[in-house]
């Protein structure tokens, strides 16, 4: 199962790279965004009924199996994500990978007539495989799959299956030749030898905790903006295909109003080395407001009905905010970009442990303490809703 | 609070080092072990009533506050642990640190008249501070404090307080000049750059999973031997002060029967570079049965009534078993010693996430996947009882 999920994720990532390249080469594609949005809206309105639930449908099915996940969700989400990215919508990819993982797991499990408990476990491993493969962080993927189901609690019922699924998913992705962008954090708090000789700098730690509060509040702002704009817009405009078309027009308008294309697409890299991108946030240049504009672009894209994930935009927002804060607080830019990258996601998805491990998998163990503090504080400050509304509330935060 | 706990832990570690040095210099001290045992047994029988519960008392008080933790537990456990180590008993130190942390937290909280929820949280942060300080692994300490309370579940009610307590505890310990032994794992699966470019070797991964099963079973054997021998011995010998005296005689007998002092005390380092010790297990020499003898010595010491922790002996047993298995499986010795070190503790205390993070904090992020797999598999194979009988069972393992 994990092999299949990993391979599909590899194919998806490969196509996504191609699509992003195409968009860089043909700037006029942006004008197709309203039309593409109308098409996505129309297709989902026509055949997508339960599939529209996306990640929330999968989480719901894990909590209470029954009804199942329609197989058509997989091609629908992959194609609509690729279309969103081709025409320049600001969106992510992990939502797609998680839905792909969950759908494939559900399809593979169906012929075996599994009971509710086994179905839950299979879907959970599907999430782990998808997440592990798409970011190249298998242990974080496994913990994420268990942690995302409820706020404030992790249960270990599927620990080993998840970790195996995530490792195999990641491995399958590597076999197909997919490589992940490596972020470089030169700053390390470890001065002499292994992490055992770590000495936390209290001043820096206080700055990290302060930044954690900001990351948590930014994730709260993002989640609330997504939910509020999404439902307000649904009330204002009742024609499903018209909503993403209007969203597409808004993105075009914003792009020309700001005179920059930095906030379109994934935003991981950019053909222009001086542009705002996740990689650029780890450099020396400070971008004070890139994070705020990315929130506006992403809400305009996803809340109006385009498809894709919320997480890569969140990484952009977090790394951008970290980059901006490092200037204000007089702290290492690369470290704070890294902290924002994982901490804002910890806040938005209520998965502080998975994001701490992800930070270690991506940036090494030299800054474990700062990563953990930023993720835990952001989790505490992000409120209870988060980006996944199907999450159950197990343990309130205060 | 954490400052006080960290400082007391520093003092304890400093005294423990001195005591261990004294034992190395004066081998005849071993003959005092039965007498020392009789003294410890007598003192605990006389004034120790609830304090005898040790770690289990603290876990119980977190689940259901009431009755409180007697302040005399702190000096009792510190002195009796030091006495145990001075005369050569095979025991650890983290049980002492956790009890010290919990007792101090309880004493500091008492004048404020805290409610049950706040008392639980304060005791949990006390555990985090003690654990973080004694091993120099603050994030693992914080996660451990939350994870150890129940099997199969982590709840986040005290996440940020725990991480702050653990960091401050660790930091206080450093300020007093305590350094932790650094273990060196040269083997790393990361070949080019950060962990993002990780490629797990499937063959090695299978060996790691197999070793994980062995670590889990060894932790099961250790826990069951401790519980079974402890209660059987209590039935056989009803005089409290006589039990540790007999235990001391058994340790002397075993030492002379084997003709080695390698299994006495902490076992972290040894004055003889060729002797079995945790540090030696990370070297090239293979010790096939050291792990099994350490189980025998530790059961003879702790199950008869000496004081100290179970965890440093567990590290010895795990690292020794990893060392032995690396020879059988044809795997890197240092990596397997490191895996055994954390995985056996993950199995015995049912804290796979804390031990994964501990492995990363001690050995770096290069082998994150292997550490996680070994810890998770060991957790799955270790049964439900573990070394802490007060743990609640939240989610069964199968």
Short mmCIF file of C-alpha atoms in Angstrom, two decimals, chain A:
data_model
loop_
_atom_site.label_atom_id
_atom_site.label_comp_id
_atom_site.label_asym_id
_atom_site.label_seq_id
_atom_site.Cartn_x
_atom_site.Cartn_y
_atom_site.Cartn_z
CA UNK A 1 0.00 0.00 0.00
CA UNK A 2 2.69 2.44 1.07
CA UNK A 3 4.66 1.58 -2.09
CA UNK A 4 1.68 2.52 -4.24
CA UNK A 5 1.05 5.71 -2.27
CA UNK A 6 4.73 6.67 -2.42
CA UNK A 7 4.85 6.03 -6.17
CA UNK A 8 1.74 8.06 -6.83
CA UNK A 9 3.14 10.84 -4.67
CA UNK A 10 6.35 10.71 -6.67
CA UNK A 11 4.42 10.99 -9.91
CA UNK A 12 2.41 13.86 -8.46
CA UNK A 13 5.53 15.71 -7.29
CA UNK A 14 7.16 15.19 -10.65
CA UNK A 15 4.12 16.56 -12.49
CA UNK A 16 3.93 19.44 -10.02
CA UNK A 17 7.53 20.36 -10.73
CA UNK A 18 6.79 20.30 -14.46
CA UNK A 19 3.70 22.42 -14.02
CA UNK A 20 5.56 24.98 -11.89
CA UNK A 21 8.35 25.16 -14.50
CA UNK A 22 5.75 25.71 -17.21
CA UNK A 23 4.20 28.54 -15.21
CA UNK A 24 7.61 30.19 -14.75
CA UNK A 25 8.19 30.02 -18.51
CA UNK A 26 4.75 31.18 -19.62
CA UNK A 27 3.63 34.08 -17.43
CA UNK A 28 0.46 34.55 -19.52
CA UNK A 29 -0.92 31.32 -18.03
CA UNK A 30 -2.01 33.42 -15.04
CA UNK A 31 -4.85 34.81 -17.13
CA UNK A 32 -6.27 31.32 -17.42
CA UNK A 33 -6.75 31.15 -13.64
CA UNK A 34 -10.42 32.32 -13.59
CA UNK A 35 -11.34 29.88 -16.37
CA UNK A 36 -9.46 27.05 -14.65
CA UNK A 37 -11.22 27.90 -11.41
CA UNK A 38 -14.61 27.78 -13.10
CA UNK A 39 -13.73 24.34 -14.50
CA UNK A 40 -12.62 22.99 -11.10
CA UNK A 41 -15.71 24.41 -9.44
CA UNK A 42 -18.00 22.93 -12.06
CA UNK A 43 -16.38 19.47 -11.96
CA UNK A 44 -16.52 19.27 -8.16
CA UNK A 45 -20.14 20.50 -8.14
CA UNK A 46 -21.01 17.85 -10.70
CA UNK A 47 -19.23 14.64 -9.55
CA UNK A 48 -17.43 15.61 -6.37
CA UNK A 49 -20.15 15.54 -3.69
CA UNK A 50 -18.49 13.69 -0.80
CA UNK A 51 -15.01 14.19 -2.27
CA UNK A 52 -15.29 17.91 -1.62
CA UNK A 53 -14.71 17.18 2.06
CA UNK A 54 -11.08 16.42 1.23
CA UNK A 55 -8.85 15.97 4.28
CA UNK A 56 -11.79 16.42 6.61
CA UNK A 57 -13.61 13.51 4.98
CA UNK A 58 -10.61 11.26 5.65
CA UNK A 59 -10.32 12.32 9.28
CA UNK A 60 -14.05 11.79 9.73
CA UNK A 61 -13.80 8.31 8.21
CA UNK A 62 -10.99 7.43 10.63
CA UNK A 63 -13.08 8.47 13.61
CA UNK A 64 -16.26 6.82 12.36
CA UNK A 65 -15.73 4.49 9.43
CA UNK A 66 -18.76 4.13 7.22
CA UNK A 67 -19.72 5.62 3.90
CA UNK A 68 -16.18 5.21 2.70
CA UNK A 69 -14.01 7.40 0.53
CA UNK A 70 -14.88 7.52 -3.18
CA UNK A 71 -11.99 6.41 -5.38
CA UNK A 72 -12.61 9.28 -7.79
CA UNK A 73 -11.32 11.63 -5.11
CA UNK A 74 -7.72 10.67 -6.02
CA UNK A 75 -7.68 11.71 -9.71
CA UNK A 76 -9.94 14.68 -8.96
CA UNK A 77 -7.63 16.14 -6.33
CA UNK A 78 -4.44 15.45 -8.29
CA UNK A 79 -5.70 17.03 -11.51
CA UNK A 80 -7.32 20.00 -9.82
CA UNK A 81 -4.20 20.67 -7.75
CA UNK A 82 -2.04 20.53 -10.88
CA UNK A 83 -4.44 22.87 -12.69
CA UNK A 84 -4.43 25.28 -9.73
CA UNK A 85 -0.63 25.37 -9.78
CA UNK A 86 -0.31 25.55 -13.57
CA UNK A 87 -2.33 28.75 -13.70
CA UNK A 88 -0.67 30.29 -10.67
CA UNK A 89 -3.01 29.73 -7.72
CA UNK A 90 -1.31 30.05 -4.33
CA UNK A 91 -1.66 26.59 -2.82
CA UNK A 92 0.23 23.63 -1.41
CA UNK A 93 0.62 19.96 -2.11
CA UNK A 94 0.40 18.00 1.12
CA UNK A 95 -3.39 18.12 1.25
CA UNK A 96 -3.27 16.38 -2.10
CA UNK A 97 -0.77 13.80 -0.88
CA UNK A 98 -2.80 13.07 2.24
CA UNK A 99 -6.00 12.67 0.22
CA UNK A 100 -4.15 10.51 -2.28
CA UNK A 101 -2.80 8.34 0.55
CA UNK A 102 -6.17 8.04 2.25
CA UNK A 103 -8.05 7.29 -0.94
CA UNK A 104 -5.60 4.65 -2.13
CA UNK A 105 -5.53 3.04 1.32
CA UNK A 106 -9.32 2.96 1.33
CA UNK A 107 -9.47 1.44 -2.17
CA UNK A 108 -6.90 -1.23 -1.29
CA UNK A 109 -8.71 -2.07 1.91
CA UNK A 110 -12.20 -2.33 0.41
CA UNK A 111 -11.93 -5.82 -1.21
CA UNK A 112 -10.73 -7.27 2.12
CA UNK A 113 -13.92 -6.25 3.90
CA UNK A 114 -12.09 -4.79 6.88
CA UNK A 115 -13.83 -3.92 10.12
CA UNK A 116 -14.07 -0.34 11.41
CA UNK A 117 -10.91 -0.54 13.54
CA UNK A 118 -8.80 -1.89 10.68
CA UNK A 119 -10.22 0.64 8.27
CA UNK A 120 -9.28 3.47 10.64
CA UNK A 121 -5.78 2.11 10.94
CA UNK A 122 -5.39 1.68 7.20
CA UNK A 123 -6.51 5.24 6.51
CA UNK A 124 -4.15 6.53 9.20
CA UNK A 125 -1.23 4.72 7.58
CA UNK A 126 -2.31 6.19 4.24
CA UNK A 127 -1.97 9.69 5.69
CA UNK A 128 1.44 8.76 7.12
CA UNK A 129 2.65 7.43 3.78
CA UNK A 130 1.42 10.46 1.87
CA UNK A 131 2.84 12.98 4.31
CA UNK A 132 6.15 11.16 4.70
CA UNK A 133 6.57 10.89 0.94
CA UNK A 134 5.65 14.42 -0.03
CA UNK A 135 8.01 16.14 2.42
CA UNK A 136 10.68 13.45 2.77
CA UNK A 137 10.17 13.34 6.55
CA UNK A 138 8.94 9.83 7.40
CA UNK A 139 9.01 9.94 11.20
CA UNK A 140 7.21 13.27 11.23
CA UNK A 141 4.71 11.77 8.78
CA UNK A 142 3.99 8.84 11.08
CA UNK A 143 3.58 11.02 14.16
CA UNK A 144 1.52 13.53 12.17
CA UNK A 145 -0.96 10.85 11.09
CA UNK A 146 -1.59 9.92 14.75
CA UNK A 147 -1.48 13.46 16.08
CA UNK A 148 -3.73 15.19 13.54
CA UNK A 149 -6.79 13.13 14.45
CA UNK A 150 -7.46 14.97 17.70
CA UNK A 151 -6.32 18.15 19.43
CA UNK A 152 -4.27 17.67 22.59
CA UNK A 153 -3.74 13.92 22.46
CA UNK A 154 -1.78 11.23 20.63
CA UNK A 155 -2.86 7.61 20.76
CA UNK A 156 -0.47 4.88 19.70
CA UNK A 157 -2.84 2.33 18.22
CA UNK A 158 -1.15 2.41 14.81
CA UNK A 159 2.36 3.52 15.69
CA UNK A 160 4.42 0.82 13.98
CA UNK A 161 2.19 0.48 10.87
CA UNK A 162 2.35 4.25 10.42
CA UNK A 163 6.10 4.46 10.71
CA UNK A 164 6.56 1.59 8.24
CA UNK A 165 4.08 3.13 5.80
CA UNK A 166 5.78 6.51 6.04
CA UNK A 167 9.26 5.04 5.54
CA UNK A 168 8.17 2.96 2.56
CA UNK A 169 6.25 5.91 1.11
CA UNK A 170 9.30 8.13 1.41
CA UNK A 171 11.55 5.41 0.06
CA UNK A 172 9.30 4.78 -2.95
CA UNK A 173 9.38 8.50 -3.64
CA UNK A 174 13.20 8.45 -3.59
CA UNK A 175 13.36 5.40 -5.84
CA UNK A 176 11.49 7.33 -8.50
CA UNK A 177 14.21 9.93 -8.35
CA UNK A 178 12.33 12.68 -6.51
CA UNK A 179 14.56 14.86 -4.38
CA UNK A 180 13.38 17.36 -1.83
CA UNK A 181 14.62 20.92 -1.55
CA UNK A 182 17.19 21.04 1.25
CA UNK A 183 16.99 24.06 3.51
CA UNK A 184 20.22 25.16 5.04
CA UNK A 185 20.43 26.39 8.62
CA UNK A 186 24.00 27.34 9.36
CA UNK A 187 23.23 28.54 12.87
CA UNK A 188 23.59 25.79 15.43
CA UNK A 189 23.55 26.02 19.16
CA UNK A 190 25.79 23.00 19.50
CA UNK A 191 29.32 24.18 19.82
CA UNK A 192 31.32 21.19 20.92
CA UNK A 193 30.31 17.76 19.76
CA UNK A 194 26.93 16.05 20.02
CA UNK A 195 23.69 17.45 21.36
CA UNK A 196 24.56 16.23 24.84
CA UNK A 197 26.79 19.24 25.29
CA UNK A 198 23.99 21.63 24.42
CA UNK A 199 23.71 24.93 26.22
CA UNK A 200 20.58 26.90 25.57
CA UNK A 201 21.08 30.64 25.42
CA UNK A 202 18.37 32.10 27.72
CA UNK A 203 18.07 35.37 25.77
CA UNK A 204 17.70 33.61 22.46
CA UNK A 205 15.26 31.19 24.06
CA UNK A 206 13.08 34.09 25.21
CA UNK A 207 13.12 35.49 21.67
CA UNK A 208 12.17 32.07 20.33
CA UNK A 209 9.25 31.85 22.76
CA UNK A 210 8.09 35.34 21.73
CA UNK A 211 8.33 34.35 18.07
CA UNK A 212 6.39 31.18 18.93
CA UNK A 213 3.53 33.35 20.15
CA UNK A 214 3.62 35.25 16.85
CA UNK A 215 3.65 32.02 14.84
CA UNK A 216 0.70 30.72 16.82
CA UNK A 217 -1.29 33.91 16.30
CA UNK A 218 -0.43 33.94 12.58
CA UNK A 219 -1.70 30.38 12.25
CA UNK A 220 -4.87 31.39 14.08
CA UNK A 221 -5.30 34.33 11.71
CA UNK A 222 -4.77 32.08 8.71
CA UNK A 223 -7.22 29.37 9.85
CA UNK A 224 -9.91 31.87 10.79
CA UNK A 225 -9.47 33.82 7.57
CA UNK A 226 -9.81 30.59 5.57
CA UNK A 227 -12.94 29.43 7.39
CA UNK A 228 -14.59 32.83 7.59
CA UNK A 229 -13.91 33.91 4.01
CA UNK A 230 -14.84 30.47 2.72
CA UNK A 231 -18.26 30.40 4.35
CA UNK A 232 -18.99 34.10 3.84
CA UNK A 233 -18.18 33.74 0.15
CA UNK A 234 -20.41 30.69 -0.13
CA UNK A 235 -23.29 32.74 1.25
CA UNK A 236 -22.62 35.70 -1.05
CA UNK A 237 -22.17 33.69 -4.22
CA UNK A 238 -24.27 30.57 -4.53
CA UNK A 239 -23.06 29.44 -7.98
CA UNK A 240 -20.27 26.86 -7.35
CA UNK A 241 -18.29 27.43 -10.56
CA UNK A 242 -18.44 31.19 -10.26
CA UNK A 243 -16.64 31.26 -6.87
CA UNK A 244 -13.22 30.04 -8.03
CA UNK A 245 -13.56 32.14 -11.18
CA UNK A 246 -13.93 35.25 -9.01
CA UNK A 247 -11.04 33.99 -6.84
CA UNK A 248 -8.90 33.70 -9.96
CA UNK A 249 -9.74 37.28 -10.93
CA UNK A 250 -8.84 38.42 -7.41
CA UNK A 251 -5.43 36.71 -7.64
CA UNK A 252 -4.76 38.39 -11.00
CA UNK A 253 -5.81 41.76 -9.60
CA UNK A 254 -3.59 41.33 -6.53
CA UNK A 255 -0.64 40.28 -8.66
CA UNK A 256 -0.83 43.41 -10.77
CA UNK A 257 -1.63 45.68 -7.84
CA UNK A 258 1.53 44.50 -6.06
CA UNK A 259 3.55 44.14 -9.25
CA UNK A 260 5.06 40.81 -8.16
CA UNK A 261 4.49 37.14 -8.89
CA UNK A 262 6.28 35.98 -5.74
CA UNK A 263 3.09 34.87 -4.02
CA UNK A 264 1.81 32.59 -6.78
CA UNK A 265 2.13 28.80 -6.70
CA UNK A 266 4.06 26.83 -4.11
CA UNK A 267 6.62 29.51 -3.40
CA UNK A 268 9.36 27.05 -2.44
CA UNK A 269 11.79 28.36 -5.02
CA UNK A 270 11.66 31.14 -7.55
CA UNK A 271 13.42 31.71 -10.89
CA UNK A 272 14.37 35.16 -9.62
CA UNK A 273 16.96 34.83 -6.81
CA UNK A 274 15.90 38.15 -5.25
CA UNK A 275 12.23 37.24 -5.06
CA UNK A 276 10.47 36.17 -1.86
CA UNK A 277 10.44 32.37 -1.64
CA UNK A 278 10.86 29.84 1.15
CA UNK A 279 14.49 29.27 0.17
CA UNK A 280 15.12 33.02 0.08
CA UNK A 281 13.80 33.43 3.65
CA UNK A 282 16.73 31.31 4.86
CA UNK A 283 19.14 33.81 3.32
CA UNK A 284 20.27 37.17 4.63
CA UNK A 285 17.67 39.42 3.04
CA UNK A 286 14.74 40.45 5.28
CA UNK A 287 11.22 40.49 3.78
CA UNK A 288 9.00 42.38 6.26
CA UNK A 289 5.52 41.76 4.76
CA UNK A 290 5.82 38.76 2.47
CA UNK A 291 4.09 36.54 5.04
CA UNK A 292 1.00 38.78 5.19
CA UNK A 293 0.60 38.94 1.42
CA UNK A 294 0.93 35.18 1.18
CA UNK A 295 -2.02 34.84 3.55
CA UNK A 296 -4.11 37.11 1.29
CA UNK A 297 -3.16 35.22 -1.89
CA UNK A 298 -3.74 31.81 -0.33
CA UNK A 299 -7.11 32.74 1.08
CA UNK A 300 -8.11 34.18 -2.31
CA UNK A 301 -7.08 30.89 -3.93
CA UNK A 302 -8.20 28.17 -1.55
CA UNK A 303 -11.21 29.74 0.17
CA UNK A 304 -12.84 30.34 -3.21
CA UNK A 305 -12.65 26.68 -4.25
CA UNK A 306 -9.27 25.99 -5.83
CA UNK A 307 -7.58 22.77 -4.74
CA UNK A 308 -4.24 22.05 -3.14
CA UNK A 309 -2.87 22.01 0.37
CA UNK A 310 -2.70 24.69 2.99
CA UNK A 311 0.65 23.54 4.29
CA UNK A 312 3.23 24.73 1.78
CA UNK A 313 1.66 28.23 1.87
CA UNK A 314 1.82 27.93 5.66
CA UNK A 315 5.53 27.08 5.42
CA UNK A 316 5.95 30.19 3.27
CA UNK A 317 4.01 32.33 5.75
CA UNK A 318 5.86 30.92 8.74
CA UNK A 319 9.32 31.14 7.23
CA UNK A 320 8.51 34.64 5.99
CA UNK A 321 7.27 35.73 9.40
CA UNK A 322 10.34 34.18 11.03
CA UNK A 323 12.52 36.04 8.54
CA UNK A 324 10.74 39.32 9.35
CA UNK A 325 10.88 38.75 13.12
CA UNK A 326 14.60 37.93 13.05
CA UNK A 327 15.17 41.50 11.88
CA UNK A 328 13.03 42.97 14.66
CA UNK A 329 14.42 40.74 17.40
CA UNK A 330 18.04 40.69 16.33
CA UNK A 331 18.15 36.92 15.95
CA UNK A 332 19.70 34.57 13.36
CA UNK A 333 17.60 34.78 10.17
CA UNK A 334 18.06 31.18 9.05
CA UNK A 335 17.15 29.79 12.47
CA UNK A 336 13.99 31.91 12.72
CA UNK A 337 12.91 31.05 9.18
CA UNK A 338 13.28 27.38 10.11
CA UNK A 339 11.34 27.86 13.33
CA UNK A 340 8.51 29.68 11.58
CA UNK A 341 8.41 27.02 8.88
CA UNK A 342 7.52 24.26 11.34
CA UNK A 343 5.94 26.23 14.20
CA UNK A 344 3.17 27.86 12.18
CA UNK A 345 2.18 24.43 10.91
CA UNK A 346 2.28 23.08 14.48
CA UNK A 347 -0.20 25.80 15.39
CA UNK A 348 -2.47 25.45 12.39
CA UNK A 349 -2.71 21.65 12.43
CA UNK A 350 -2.37 21.17 16.21
CA UNK A 351 0.52 18.74 15.78
CA UNK A 352 3.41 20.10 17.91
CA UNK A 353 5.28 16.80 18.27
CA UNK A 354 5.15 15.92 14.57
CA UNK A 355 6.36 19.40 13.68
CA UNK A 356 9.20 19.24 16.20
CA UNK A 357 10.33 15.97 14.66
CA UNK A 358 9.86 17.43 11.18
CA UNK A 359 12.08 20.34 12.16
CA UNK A 360 14.75 17.91 13.31
CA UNK A 361 14.42 15.81 10.16
CA UNK A 362 14.70 18.87 7.93
CA UNK A 363 17.17 21.03 9.83
CA UNK A 364 19.19 18.64 12.00
CA UNK A 365 19.29 18.18 15.75
CA UNK A 366 21.50 21.17 16.55
CA UNK A 367 18.54 23.39 17.42
CA UNK A 368 16.17 20.81 18.91
CA UNK A 369 15.36 22.94 21.95
CA UNK A 370 14.48 26.04 19.96
CA UNK A 371 12.39 24.05 17.50
CA UNK A 372 10.45 22.34 20.29
CA UNK A 373 9.82 25.58 22.19
CA UNK A 374 8.64 27.40 19.06
CA UNK A 375 6.31 24.54 18.06
CA UNK A 376 4.87 24.01 21.56
CA UNK A 377 4.27 27.73 22.17
CA UNK A 378 2.71 28.19 18.73
CA UNK A 379 0.44 25.22 19.42
CA UNK A 380 -0.64 26.79 22.70
CA UNK A 381 -1.45 30.16 21.11
CA UNK A 382 -3.27 28.98 18.00
CA UNK A 383 -6.74 28.38 19.43
CA UNK A 384 -8.76 25.23 19.04
CA UNK A 385 -10.03 25.33 15.47
CA UNK A 386 -7.00 24.90 13.20
CA UNK A 387 -7.15 24.20 9.48
CA UNK A 388 -8.71 20.75 9.81
CA UNK A 389 -12.25 21.20 11.09
CA UNK A 390 -12.83 17.43 11.38
CA UNK A 391 -10.22 17.22 14.19
CA UNK A 392 -11.77 16.18 17.48
CA UNK A 393 -11.00 18.17 20.61
CA UNK A 394 -9.54 15.73 23.12
CA UNK A 395 -7.80 17.94 25.67
CA UNK A 396 -8.45 21.72 25.75
CA UNK A 397 -5.36 23.87 25.63
CA UNK A 398 -5.92 25.87 28.80
#
